[in-house]
CSV table of C-alpha atoms in Angstrom, one decimal:
chain,number,residue,atom,x,y,z
A,14,MET,CA,0.0,0.0,0.0
A,15,VAL,CA,2.8,2.4,0.8
A,16,GLY,CA,4.4,1.5,-2.6
A,17,ASP,CA,1.2,2.5,-4.4
A,18,SER,CA,1.1,5.8,-2.5
A,19,MET,CA,4.7,6.5,-3.4
A,20,ASP,CA,4.0,5.8,-7.0
A,21,GLU,CA,1.1,8.3,-6.9
A,22,ILE,CA,3.4,10.9,-5.4
A,23,ASP,CA,6.1,10.3,-8.1
A,24,ILE,CA,3.4,10.7,-10.8
A,25,HIS,CA,2.2,13.9,-9.1
A,26,LEU,CA,5.7,15.4,-8.9
A,27,GLY,CA,6.3,14.5,-12.5
A,28,ARG,CA,3.1,16.2,-13.6
A,29,ARG,CA,4.0,19.3,-11.6
A,30,LEU,CA,7.5,19.3,-13.2
A,31,ARG,CA,6.1,19.0,-16.7
A,32,ARG,CA,3.5,21.7,-16.0
A,33,ARG,CA,6.0,24.2,-14.8
A,34,ARG,CA,8.6,23.4,-17.5
A,35,ARG,CA,5.9,23.9,-20.2
A,36,LEU,CA,4.6,27.1,-18.6
A,37,LEU,CA,8.1,28.6,-18.8
A,38,GLY,CA,8.4,27.4,-22.5
A,39,LEU,CA,11.4,25.2,-21.8
A,40,THR,CA,12.1,22.0,-23.7
A,41,GLN,CA,13.2,18.9,-21.8
A,42,GLN,CA,16.6,19.4,-23.4
A,43,GLU,CA,16.9,23.0,-22.1
A,44,LEU,CA,15.8,22.0,-18.6
A,45,ALA,CA,18.2,19.0,-18.6
A,46,HIS,CA,21.1,21.2,-19.7
A,47,ALA,CA,20.3,23.7,-16.9
A,48,CYS,CA,20.4,20.8,-14.4
A,49,GLY,CA,23.4,19.0,-15.9
A,50,VAL,CA,21.6,15.8,-16.8
A,51,ARG,CA,20.5,14.3,-20.1
A,52,PHE,CA,17.0,15.1,-21.4
A,53,GLN,CA,16.1,11.4,-21.0
A,54,GLN,CA,16.4,11.9,-17.2
A,55,ILE,CA,13.9,14.8,-17.3
A,56,GLN,CA,11.6,12.5,-19.4
A,57,LYS,CA,11.9,9.8,-16.8
A,58,TYR,CA,11.1,12.2,-14.0
A,59,GLU,CA,8.1,13.6,-15.8
A,60,CYS,CA,6.6,10.1,-16.4
A,61,ALA,CA,7.6,8.9,-12.9
A,62,ALA,CA,9.9,6.2,-14.3
A,63,ASN,CA,12.6,7.6,-12.0
A,64,ARG,CA,12.2,9.1,-8.6
A,65,MET,CA,13.5,12.6,-7.9
A,66,SER,CA,15.9,12.9,-5.0
A,67,ALA,CA,15.5,15.8,-2.6
A,68,ALA,CA,18.7,17.3,-4.0
A,69,ARG,CA,17.2,17.1,-7.6
A,70,LEU,CA,13.9,18.6,-6.5
A,71,TRP,CA,15.9,21.5,-4.9
A,72,GLN,CA,17.8,22.0,-8.1
A,73,LEU,CA,14.7,21.8,-10.3
A,74,ALA,CA,12.9,24.3,-8.0
A,75,GLU,CA,15.8,26.7,-8.4
A,76,VAL,CA,15.9,26.3,-12.2
A,77,LEU,CA,12.1,26.6,-12.6
A,78,GLU,CA,12.0,29.5,-10.1
A,79,VAL,CA,9.5,28.0,-7.8
A,80,PRO,CA,9.6,27.1,-4.1
A,81,ILE,CA,10.0,23.3,-3.4
A,82,SER,CA,6.5,23.3,-2.0
A,83,TYR,CA,5.3,23.9,-5.6
A,84,PHE,CA,5.9,20.3,-6.4
A,85,TYR,CA,3.8,19.1,-3.4
A,86,GLU,CA,0.8,21.3,-4.0
A,87,GLY,CA,-2.3,19.2,-4.4
A,88,LEU,CA,-1.1,16.2,-2.5
A,89,THR,CA,-3.4,14.7,0.1
A,90,ARG,CA,-2.4,14.7,3.7
A,91,ASP,CA,-1.9,10.9,3.6
A,92,GLN,CA,0.4,11.3,0.6
A,93,ARG,CA,2.4,14.0,2.3
A,94,GLU,CA,2.7,11.9,5.5
A,95,SER,CA,3.8,8.8,3.5
A,96,LEU,CA,6.4,10.9,1.8
A,97,GLU,CA,7.7,12.2,5.1
A,98,ARG,CA,8.0,8.7,6.5
A,99,GLU,CA,9.9,7.5,3.4
A,100,SER,CA,12.3,10.5,3.7
A,101,SER,CA,13.0,9.7,7.3
A,102,SER,CA,13.6,6.1,6.5
A,103,ASN,CA,16.0,7.1,3.6
A,104,GLU,CA,17.9,9.3,6.0
A,105,THR,CA,18.4,6.4,8.5
A,106,MET,CA,19.5,4.1,5.7
A,107,ALA,CA,22.0,6.7,4.4
A,108,SER,CA,23.7,7.2,7.8
A,109,LYS,CA,27.3,6.0,8.2
A,110,GLU,CA,26.4,3.9,11.3
A,111,THR,CA,23.6,2.1,9.3
A,112,GLN,CA,25.9,1.4,6.4
A,113,ASP,CA,28.7,0.2,8.7
A,114,LEU,CA,26.2,-2.1,10.5
A,115,ILE,CA,25.0,-3.6,7.2
A,116,HIS,CA,28.5,-4.1,5.9
A,117,ALA,CA,29.6,-5.9,9.2
A,118,TYR,CA,26.4,-7.9,9.2
A,119,TYR,CA,27.0,-9.3,5.7
A,120,GLN,CA,30.6,-10.1,6.6
A,121,LEU,CA,29.3,-12.7,9.1
A,122,GLY,CA,28.4,-16.3,8.1
A,123,GLU,CA,24.7,-17.3,7.7
A,124,ARG,CA,24.3,-18.8,11.2
A,125,PRO,CA,25.9,-15.8,13.1
A,126,ARG,CA,23.8,-13.4,11.0
A,127,ARG,CA,20.6,-15.3,12.1
A,128,ARG,CA,21.7,-15.2,15.7
A,129,LEU,CA,22.5,-11.5,15.6
A,130,LEU,CA,19.1,-10.8,13.9
A,131,ASP,CA,17.3,-12.9,16.6
A,132,LEU,CA,19.2,-10.9,19.3
A,133,ALA,CA,18.2,-7.6,17.7
A,134,LYS,CA,14.6,-8.6,17.5
A,135,ALA,CA,14.6,-9.8,21.1
A,136,MET,CA,16.2,-6.6,22.3
A,137,ASN,CA,13.6,-4.6,20.3
A,138,GLY,CA,10.8,-6.6,22.0
A,139,GLU,CA,12.3,-5.6,25.4
A,140,ILE,CA,12.4,-2.0,24.4
A,141,GLU,CA,8.7,-2.1,23.2
A,142,ALA,CA,7.5,-3.9,26.3
């Protein structure tokens, strides 16, 4: 269900991007050049084949002379909350500590990995209780 919501958001962001680009009379090639990407990347953003990162949204907002909030106008509250949850999750996964933990985890053999996972789950159960 969250995946469907994220797809809807990607489609919404792509439509807002296309609308603003056309309003300014820019081609995909011109916008791509201003952002330092190939025009195919703009095509993929507009049709929601590729997800736009926060950094790319920031850059597009600058080039298109709109606040970042422009892209989110018209989203439902549930869609905005879903987007905020994913953003928070992405920040956690991008942290150095998380990356180090994942790397160390996969350096273990299968049995120690399972034991470590069981331990983490048990500790999480103690925290929640």
